[in-house]
């Protein structure tokens, strides 16, 4: 089963909504393929829920983040993911150094559309900042989906399933 992992810092805003958006896009565009889409954070602590404001704006576009619980990337078997997408360059660099076995599978999400910039974290902002982040992620995922699928299908099959 093809698998994609999305990474942000605390796994409470950007990566959970990106996970939900990507899962929806893959279901619509690849209905005959079962995908594993998950998220985690480089500094996630405990099993915190998605941020209240992100849950609110997710609901505005028909997505439910109420069951999401934060996970730390260190608790996952990264080698089981075909593609790992980060929200920031610093996340990408840290993962490539700390987990060299998956180095070639790690990209910034913005690279999927031929760009290189960090997706801003809306924490500390108002609801409009969360909407902007959601809208930006929606565009990146929509336009980057063909490249994501191509990268996953180009990877040799992983040895296990994500935990």
Short mmCIF file of N, CA and C in Angstrom, two decimals:
data_model
loop_
_atom_site.label_atom_id
_atom_site.label_comp_id
_atom_site.label_asym_id
_atom_site.label_seq_id
_atom_site.Cartn_x
_atom_site.Cartn_y
_atom_site.Cartn_z
N UNK A 1 0.85 -1.18 0.00
CA UNK A 1 0.00 0.00 0.00
C UNK A 1 0.89 1.24 0.00
N UNK A 2 0.72 2.15 -0.96
CA UNK A 2 1.54 3.37 -0.99
C UNK A 2 1.29 4.22 0.25
N UNK A 3 2.35 4.88 0.72
CA UNK A 3 2.21 5.64 1.97
C UNK A 3 2.94 6.98 1.91
N UNK A 4 2.30 7.98 2.51
CA UNK A 4 2.86 9.33 2.58
C UNK A 4 2.72 9.83 4.02
N UNK A 5 3.79 10.42 4.52
CA UNK A 5 3.81 11.00 5.86
C UNK A 5 4.03 12.50 5.73
N UNK A 6 3.21 13.29 6.42
CA UNK A 6 3.33 14.75 6.42
C UNK A 6 3.86 15.19 7.78
N UNK A 7 4.83 16.12 7.76
CA UNK A 7 5.53 16.53 8.98
C UNK A 7 5.44 18.03 9.18
N UNK A 8 5.11 18.43 10.43
CA UNK A 8 5.26 19.83 10.84
C UNK A 8 5.96 19.82 12.20
N UNK A 9 5.78 20.84 12.98
CA UNK A 9 6.49 20.92 14.25
C UNK A 9 5.77 20.16 15.37
N UNK A 10 4.57 20.59 15.72
CA UNK A 10 3.86 20.00 16.85
C UNK A 10 2.80 19.00 16.45
N UNK A 11 2.56 18.84 15.16
CA UNK A 11 1.53 17.92 14.64
C UNK A 11 0.15 18.29 15.19
N UNK A 12 -0.12 19.61 15.22
CA UNK A 12 -1.42 20.08 15.69
C UNK A 12 -2.13 20.99 14.69
N UNK A 13 -1.42 21.52 13.69
CA UNK A 13 -2.04 22.44 12.74
C UNK A 13 -1.79 22.04 11.30
N UNK A 14 -0.58 22.32 10.82
CA UNK A 14 -0.31 22.15 9.39
C UNK A 14 -0.36 20.69 8.94
N UNK A 15 0.37 19.81 9.61
CA UNK A 15 0.39 18.43 9.12
C UNK A 15 -0.94 17.70 9.29
N UNK A 16 -1.71 17.92 10.36
CA UNK A 16 -3.00 17.24 10.43
C UNK A 16 -3.98 17.68 9.33
N UNK A 17 -4.02 18.97 9.03
CA UNK A 17 -4.94 19.41 7.97
C UNK A 17 -4.41 18.97 6.61
N UNK A 18 -3.09 18.98 6.43
CA UNK A 18 -2.52 18.49 5.17
C UNK A 18 -2.83 17.00 5.00
N UNK A 19 -2.76 16.24 6.08
CA UNK A 19 -3.10 14.82 6.04
C UNK A 19 -4.54 14.62 5.57
N UNK A 20 -5.46 15.37 6.16
CA UNK A 20 -6.87 15.25 5.79
C UNK A 20 -7.12 15.68 4.34
N UNK A 21 -6.49 16.78 3.94
CA UNK A 21 -6.64 17.27 2.56
C UNK A 21 -6.08 16.27 1.55
N UNK A 22 -4.89 15.74 1.84
CA UNK A 22 -4.26 14.79 0.92
C UNK A 22 -5.07 13.50 0.85
N UNK A 23 -5.54 13.02 1.97
CA UNK A 23 -6.36 11.81 1.96
C UNK A 23 -7.59 11.99 1.07
N UNK A 24 -8.25 13.15 1.19
CA UNK A 24 -9.43 13.43 0.37
C UNK A 24 -9.06 13.49 -1.11
N UNK A 25 -7.96 14.18 -1.44
CA UNK A 25 -7.52 14.28 -2.84
C UNK A 25 -7.20 12.91 -3.42
N UNK A 26 -6.51 12.08 -2.67
CA UNK A 26 -6.15 10.76 -3.17
C UNK A 26 -7.39 9.88 -3.37
N UNK A 27 -8.34 9.99 -2.47
CA UNK A 27 -9.58 9.23 -2.61
C UNK A 27 -10.33 9.63 -3.88
N UNK A 28 -10.32 10.92 -4.19
CA UNK A 28 -11.00 11.41 -5.39
C UNK A 28 -10.23 11.06 -6.66
N UNK A 29 -8.90 11.18 -6.65
CA UNK A 29 -8.10 11.01 -7.87
C UNK A 29 -7.56 9.59 -8.08
N UNK A 30 -7.49 8.82 -7.04
CA UNK A 30 -6.97 7.45 -7.11
C UNK A 30 -7.95 6.50 -6.41
N UNK A 31 -9.20 6.44 -6.86
CA UNK A 31 -10.21 5.67 -6.11
C UNK A 31 -9.95 4.16 -6.07
N UNK A 32 -9.13 3.64 -6.95
CA UNK A 32 -8.87 2.20 -6.97
C UNK A 32 -7.59 1.81 -6.24
N UNK A 33 -6.95 2.78 -5.58
CA UNK A 33 -5.73 2.51 -4.84
C UNK A 33 -5.94 2.87 -3.37
N UNK A 34 -5.56 1.97 -2.49
CA UNK A 34 -5.61 2.25 -1.05
C UNK A 34 -4.31 2.94 -0.65
N UNK A 35 -4.40 4.08 -0.04
CA UNK A 35 -3.24 4.85 0.40
C UNK A 35 -3.22 4.94 1.91
N UNK A 36 -2.04 4.96 2.47
CA UNK A 36 -1.84 5.31 3.87
C UNK A 36 -1.32 6.73 3.89
N UNK A 37 -2.04 7.62 4.56
CA UNK A 37 -1.63 9.01 4.72
C UNK A 37 -1.68 9.32 6.20
N UNK A 38 -0.54 9.73 6.75
CA UNK A 38 -0.45 10.01 8.18
C UNK A 38 0.35 11.29 8.39
N UNK A 39 0.39 11.74 9.65
CA UNK A 39 1.16 12.93 9.98
C UNK A 39 1.85 12.76 11.32
N UNK A 40 2.87 13.59 11.52
CA UNK A 40 3.62 13.58 12.78
C UNK A 40 4.32 14.93 12.92
N UNK A 41 4.94 15.12 14.08
CA UNK A 41 5.65 16.37 14.34
C UNK A 41 7.06 16.13 14.81
N UNK A 42 7.94 17.07 14.49
CA UNK A 42 9.33 16.94 14.93
C UNK A 42 9.48 17.25 16.42
N UNK A 43 8.55 18.01 16.96
CA UNK A 43 8.57 18.37 18.38
C UNK A 43 7.23 18.07 19.05
N UNK A 44 6.48 17.13 18.53
CA UNK A 44 5.17 16.79 19.10
C UNK A 44 5.37 16.19 20.49
N UNK A 45 4.50 16.60 21.40
CA UNK A 45 4.55 16.07 22.76
C UNK A 45 3.18 15.50 23.13
N UNK A 46 3.22 14.37 23.77
CA UNK A 46 1.98 13.75 24.20
C UNK A 46 1.10 13.37 23.03
N UNK A 47 -0.16 13.32 23.29
CA UNK A 47 -1.14 12.99 22.25
C UNK A 47 -2.17 14.11 22.18
N UNK A 48 -1.68 15.31 21.99
CA UNK A 48 -2.55 16.48 21.96
C UNK A 48 -3.45 16.46 20.73
N UNK A 49 -4.65 17.01 20.86
CA UNK A 49 -5.54 17.09 19.70
C UNK A 49 -5.10 18.18 18.73
N UNK A 50 -5.70 18.18 17.57
CA UNK A 50 -5.45 19.27 16.62
C UNK A 50 -5.87 20.58 17.26
N UNK A 51 -5.21 21.66 16.88
CA UNK A 51 -5.51 22.98 17.41
C UNK A 51 -6.98 23.34 17.15
N UNK A 52 -7.61 23.94 18.13
CA UNK A 52 -9.03 24.28 18.06
C UNK A 52 -9.37 25.12 16.82
N UNK A 53 -8.54 26.10 16.50
CA UNK A 53 -8.81 26.95 15.33
C UNK A 53 -8.69 26.15 14.03
N UNK A 54 -7.72 25.21 13.96
CA UNK A 54 -7.58 24.40 12.76
C UNK A 54 -8.77 23.46 12.63
N UNK A 55 -9.25 22.94 13.74
CA UNK A 55 -10.47 22.10 13.69
C UNK A 55 -11.63 22.90 13.15
N UNK A 56 -11.73 24.15 13.57
CA UNK A 56 -12.82 25.01 13.12
C UNK A 56 -12.77 25.24 11.61
N UNK A 57 -11.60 25.63 11.09
CA UNK A 57 -11.52 25.92 9.65
C UNK A 57 -11.57 24.64 8.83
N UNK A 58 -11.13 23.53 9.39
CA UNK A 58 -11.26 22.24 8.69
C UNK A 58 -12.75 21.92 8.51
N UNK A 59 -13.53 22.17 9.54
CA UNK A 59 -14.97 21.93 9.45
C UNK A 59 -15.63 22.77 8.36
N UNK A 60 -15.09 23.96 8.12
CA UNK A 60 -15.64 24.85 7.09
C UNK A 60 -15.49 24.27 5.69
N UNK A 61 -14.53 23.35 5.51
CA UNK A 61 -14.33 22.73 4.19
C UNK A 61 -14.69 21.24 4.23
N UNK A 62 -15.48 20.87 5.24
CA UNK A 62 -15.99 19.50 5.31
C UNK A 62 -15.03 18.45 5.83
N UNK A 63 -14.01 18.86 6.58
CA UNK A 63 -13.06 17.91 7.14
C UNK A 63 -13.18 17.89 8.66
N UNK A 64 -13.00 16.73 9.25
CA UNK A 64 -13.14 16.55 10.69
C UNK A 64 -11.79 16.13 11.28
N UNK A 65 -11.22 16.99 12.12
CA UNK A 65 -9.94 16.68 12.78
C UNK A 65 -10.13 16.28 14.24
N UNK A 66 -11.36 16.03 14.66
CA UNK A 66 -11.64 15.79 16.08
C UNK A 66 -10.96 14.53 16.63
N UNK A 67 -10.66 13.57 15.80
CA UNK A 67 -10.02 12.34 16.28
C UNK A 67 -8.49 12.39 16.21
N UNK A 68 -7.95 13.45 15.64
CA UNK A 68 -6.50 13.56 15.50
C UNK A 68 -5.82 13.66 16.86
N UNK A 69 -4.70 12.97 17.00
CA UNK A 69 -3.84 13.09 18.18
C UNK A 69 -2.40 13.19 17.69
N UNK A 70 -1.68 14.15 18.24
CA UNK A 70 -0.30 14.41 17.82
C UNK A 70 0.59 13.20 18.09
N UNK A 71 1.54 13.01 17.16
CA UNK A 71 2.54 11.95 17.30
C UNK A 71 3.91 12.54 16.96
N UNK A 72 4.92 12.04 17.64
CA UNK A 72 6.27 12.49 17.37
C UNK A 72 6.89 11.60 16.29
N UNK A 73 7.61 12.21 15.38
CA UNK A 73 8.23 11.49 14.28
C UNK A 73 9.17 10.39 14.78
N UNK A 74 9.76 10.59 15.92
CA UNK A 74 10.69 9.60 16.47
C UNK A 74 9.99 8.31 16.89
N UNK A 75 8.68 8.36 17.04
CA UNK A 75 7.92 7.18 17.44
C UNK A 75 7.47 6.33 16.24
N UNK A 76 7.84 6.75 15.05
CA UNK A 76 7.40 6.06 13.83
C UNK A 76 8.56 5.33 13.16
N UNK A 77 8.24 4.32 12.39
CA UNK A 77 9.22 3.62 11.57
C UNK A 77 9.24 4.31 10.21
N UNK A 78 10.06 5.34 10.09
CA UNK A 78 10.06 6.18 8.88
C UNK A 78 10.38 5.39 7.61
N UNK A 79 11.14 4.33 7.73
CA UNK A 79 11.50 3.56 6.54
C UNK A 79 10.29 2.88 5.90
N UNK A 80 9.17 2.86 6.57
CA UNK A 80 7.97 2.23 6.00
C UNK A 80 7.14 3.19 5.14
N UNK A 81 7.56 4.45 5.09
CA UNK A 81 6.83 5.44 4.28
C UNK A 81 7.53 5.63 2.93
N UNK A 82 6.74 5.68 1.88
CA UNK A 82 7.28 5.87 0.53
C UNK A 82 7.70 7.32 0.28
N UNK A 83 7.01 8.27 0.91
CA UNK A 83 7.27 9.68 0.71
C UNK A 83 7.01 10.42 2.01
N UNK A 84 7.93 11.32 2.38
CA UNK A 84 7.81 12.11 3.59
C UNK A 84 7.88 13.58 3.18
N UNK A 85 6.84 14.32 3.50
CA UNK A 85 6.73 15.72 3.09
C UNK A 85 6.71 16.62 4.32
N UNK A 86 7.60 17.61 4.33
CA UNK A 86 7.71 18.52 5.47
C UNK A 86 7.15 19.90 5.15
N UNK A 87 6.81 20.63 6.18
CA UNK A 87 6.28 21.98 6.01
C UNK A 87 7.40 23.02 5.95
N UNK A 88 8.58 22.68 6.51
CA UNK A 88 9.69 23.64 6.57
C UNK A 88 10.99 22.98 6.14
N UNK A 89 11.90 23.79 5.62
CA UNK A 89 13.23 23.31 5.25
C UNK A 89 13.95 22.73 6.45
N UNK A 90 13.79 23.34 7.62
CA UNK A 90 14.47 22.84 8.82
C UNK A 90 13.98 21.44 9.19
N UNK A 91 12.70 21.15 8.98
CA UNK A 91 12.19 19.80 9.23
C UNK A 91 12.87 18.82 8.28
N UNK A 92 12.94 19.19 7.01
CA UNK A 92 13.54 18.32 6.00
C UNK A 92 15.00 18.02 6.35
N UNK A 93 15.76 19.06 6.66
CA UNK A 93 17.17 18.88 6.98
C UNK A 93 17.37 18.01 8.21
N UNK A 94 16.57 18.24 9.25
CA UNK A 94 16.69 17.46 10.49
C UNK A 94 16.39 15.98 10.23
N UNK A 95 15.34 15.70 9.47
CA UNK A 95 15.00 14.31 9.18
C UNK A 95 16.09 13.63 8.35
N UNK A 96 16.64 14.35 7.38
CA UNK A 96 17.67 13.76 6.54
C UNK A 96 18.94 13.44 7.32
N UNK A 97 19.24 14.26 8.33
CA UNK A 97 20.43 14.01 9.16
C UNK A 97 20.15 12.90 10.18
N UNK A 98 19.00 12.96 10.85
CA UNK A 98 18.69 12.00 11.91
C UNK A 98 18.27 10.63 11.39
N UNK A 99 17.73 10.57 10.18
CA UNK A 99 17.24 9.32 9.61
C UNK A 99 17.80 9.15 8.20
N UNK A 100 19.10 8.89 8.07
CA UNK A 100 19.73 8.83 6.75
C UNK A 100 19.16 7.74 5.83
N UNK A 101 18.56 6.72 6.39
CA UNK A 101 18.00 5.65 5.55
C UNK A 101 16.84 6.13 4.68
N UNK A 102 16.18 7.22 5.09
CA UNK A 102 15.03 7.73 4.32
C UNK A 102 15.36 9.06 3.64
N UNK A 103 16.60 9.45 3.67
CA UNK A 103 17.04 10.75 3.16
C UNK A 103 16.47 11.09 1.79
N UNK A 104 16.47 10.15 0.88
CA UNK A 104 16.03 10.42 -0.49
C UNK A 104 14.51 10.44 -0.64
N UNK A 105 13.79 10.12 0.41
CA UNK A 105 12.32 10.14 0.38
C UNK A 105 11.74 11.39 1.02
N UNK A 106 12.59 12.27 1.53
CA UNK A 106 12.15 13.45 2.27
C UNK A 106 12.21 14.69 1.37
N UNK A 107 11.09 15.39 1.28
CA UNK A 107 10.97 16.61 0.49
C UNK A 107 10.16 17.63 1.29
N UNK A 108 10.34 18.89 0.95
CA UNK A 108 9.41 19.89 1.44
C UNK A 108 8.15 19.79 0.59
N UNK A 109 7.01 19.99 1.19
CA UNK A 109 5.75 19.94 0.45
C UNK A 109 5.78 20.91 -0.73
N UNK A 110 6.37 22.07 -0.55
CA UNK A 110 6.39 23.07 -1.62
C UNK A 110 7.20 22.60 -2.83
N UNK A 111 8.11 21.66 -2.64
CA UNK A 111 8.88 21.12 -3.76
C UNK A 111 7.98 20.36 -4.74
N UNK A 112 6.83 19.93 -4.28
CA UNK A 112 5.91 19.19 -5.15
C UNK A 112 5.35 20.08 -6.26
N UNK A 113 5.46 21.41 -6.07
CA UNK A 113 5.00 22.36 -7.09
C UNK A 113 6.18 23.17 -7.64
N UNK A 114 7.39 22.66 -7.44
CA UNK A 114 8.57 23.31 -7.99
C UNK A 114 9.03 24.56 -7.26
N UNK A 115 8.66 24.70 -6.00
CA UNK A 115 9.05 25.87 -5.21
C UNK A 115 9.81 25.41 -3.97
N UNK A 116 10.43 26.37 -3.28
CA UNK A 116 11.16 26.08 -2.04
C UNK A 116 10.88 27.21 -1.05
N UNK A 117 9.88 27.00 -0.20
CA UNK A 117 9.61 27.96 0.87
C UNK A 117 8.91 27.22 2.00
N UNK A 118 8.95 27.81 3.20
CA UNK A 118 8.29 27.22 4.36
C UNK A 118 6.81 27.60 4.37
N UNK A 119 5.97 26.64 4.70
CA UNK A 119 4.55 26.91 4.91
C UNK A 119 4.44 27.49 6.32
N UNK A 120 3.95 28.72 6.42
CA UNK A 120 3.90 29.42 7.71
C UNK A 120 3.02 28.69 8.72
N UNK A 121 3.48 28.67 9.95
CA UNK A 121 2.72 28.08 11.06
C UNK A 121 1.72 29.13 11.55
N UNK A 122 0.43 28.81 11.58
CA UNK A 122 -0.55 29.81 12.00
C UNK A 122 -0.67 29.99 13.52
N UNK A 123 0.04 29.19 14.30
CA UNK A 123 -0.06 29.29 15.76
C UNK A 123 0.25 30.72 16.20
N UNK A 124 -0.60 31.23 17.06
CA UNK A 124 -0.45 32.59 17.56
C UNK A 124 -1.24 33.61 16.76
N UNK A 125 -1.75 33.18 15.62
CA UNK A 125 -2.54 34.08 14.78
C UNK A 125 -4.04 33.87 15.01
N UNK A 126 -4.81 34.64 14.27
CA UNK A 126 -6.26 34.53 14.36
C UNK A 126 -6.81 33.50 13.39
N UNK A 127 -8.11 33.37 13.38
CA UNK A 127 -8.76 32.37 12.53
C UNK A 127 -8.44 32.58 11.05
N UNK A 128 -8.27 33.83 10.63
CA UNK A 128 -7.93 34.08 9.23
C UNK A 128 -6.55 33.52 8.87
N UNK A 129 -5.62 33.51 9.81
CA UNK A 129 -4.31 32.92 9.57
C UNK A 129 -4.44 31.40 9.36
N UNK A 130 -5.30 30.78 10.12
CA UNK A 130 -5.54 29.34 9.96
C UNK A 130 -6.21 29.07 8.62
N UNK A 131 -7.13 29.93 8.20
CA UNK A 131 -7.76 29.77 6.88
C UNK A 131 -6.73 29.92 5.77
N UNK A 132 -5.85 30.89 5.90
CA UNK A 132 -4.80 31.08 4.88
C UNK A 132 -3.92 29.84 4.77
N UNK A 133 -3.56 29.28 5.91
CA UNK A 133 -2.73 28.08 5.92
C UNK A 133 -3.47 26.92 5.26
N UNK A 134 -4.72 26.74 5.62
CA UNK A 134 -5.51 25.68 5.00
C UNK A 134 -5.60 25.88 3.49
N UNK A 135 -5.90 27.07 3.06
CA UNK A 135 -6.02 27.35 1.62
C UNK A 135 -4.70 27.12 0.89
N UNK A 136 -3.60 27.54 1.50
CA UNK A 136 -2.29 27.32 0.89
C UNK A 136 -1.99 25.83 0.76
N UNK A 137 -2.26 25.08 1.82
CA UNK A 137 -2.02 23.64 1.79
C UNK A 137 -2.92 22.95 0.75
N UNK A 138 -4.14 23.42 0.65
CA UNK A 138 -5.06 22.87 -0.33
C UNK A 138 -4.52 23.07 -1.75
N UNK A 139 -4.01 24.26 -2.04
CA UNK A 139 -3.43 24.53 -3.37
C UNK A 139 -2.18 23.68 -3.61
N UNK A 140 -1.29 23.62 -2.63
CA UNK A 140 -0.06 22.84 -2.78
C UNK A 140 -0.36 21.37 -3.03
N UNK A 141 -1.31 20.83 -2.30
CA UNK A 141 -1.66 19.42 -2.46
C UNK A 141 -2.35 19.18 -3.79
N UNK A 142 -3.25 20.05 -4.16
CA UNK A 142 -3.96 19.88 -5.42
C UNK A 142 -3.00 19.92 -6.61
N UNK A 143 -2.15 20.94 -6.67
CA UNK A 143 -1.22 21.08 -7.79
C UNK A 143 -0.03 20.12 -7.69
N UNK A 144 0.33 19.71 -6.47
CA UNK A 144 1.47 18.82 -6.29
C UNK A 144 1.13 17.34 -6.33
N UNK A 145 -0.15 17.01 -6.38
CA UNK A 145 -0.56 15.60 -6.33
C UNK A 145 0.08 14.75 -7.43
N UNK A 146 0.12 15.18 -8.68
CA UNK A 146 0.75 14.32 -9.70
C UNK A 146 2.21 14.00 -9.37
N UNK A 147 2.96 14.95 -8.86
CA UNK A 147 4.37 14.69 -8.52
C UNK A 147 4.46 13.74 -7.33
N UNK A 148 3.58 13.91 -6.34
CA UNK A 148 3.58 13.00 -5.19
C UNK A 148 3.34 11.56 -5.65
N UNK A 149 2.34 11.38 -6.48
CA UNK A 149 2.02 10.03 -6.98
C UNK A 149 3.19 9.48 -7.77
N UNK A 150 3.81 10.31 -8.60
CA UNK A 150 4.95 9.86 -9.40
C UNK A 150 6.12 9.45 -8.50
N UNK A 151 6.40 10.22 -7.46
CA UNK A 151 7.50 9.89 -6.55
C UNK A 151 7.22 8.59 -5.80
N UNK A 152 5.99 8.40 -5.37
CA UNK A 152 5.64 7.18 -4.64
C UNK A 152 5.75 5.97 -5.56
N UNK A 153 5.24 6.08 -6.75
CA UNK A 153 5.26 4.92 -7.65
C UNK A 153 6.67 4.63 -8.16
N UNK A 154 7.57 5.61 -8.08
CA UNK A 154 8.96 5.40 -8.51
C UNK A 154 9.79 4.73 -7.41
N UNK A 155 9.30 4.75 -6.17
CA UNK A 155 10.03 4.18 -5.05
C UNK A 155 9.93 2.66 -5.07
N UNK A 156 11.00 1.96 -4.68
CA UNK A 156 10.87 0.51 -4.49
C UNK A 156 9.88 0.27 -3.35
N UNK A 157 9.19 -0.82 -3.38
CA UNK A 157 8.19 -1.12 -2.35
C UNK A 157 8.85 -1.10 -0.98
N UNK A 158 8.13 -0.52 0.00
CA UNK A 158 8.65 -0.49 1.37
C UNK A 158 8.52 -1.87 1.99
N UNK A 159 9.28 -2.10 3.04
CA UNK A 159 9.33 -3.42 3.64
C UNK A 159 8.22 -3.66 4.64
N UNK A 160 7.57 -2.63 5.11
CA UNK A 160 6.51 -2.82 6.09
C UNK A 160 5.47 -1.75 5.95
N UNK A 161 4.48 -1.81 6.80
CA UNK A 161 3.42 -0.82 6.79
C UNK A 161 3.68 0.18 7.90
N UNK A 162 3.27 1.45 7.68
CA UNK A 162 3.46 2.44 8.74
C UNK A 162 2.75 2.02 10.00
N UNK A 163 3.33 2.42 11.12
CA UNK A 163 2.71 2.08 12.40
C UNK A 163 1.60 3.02 12.77
#
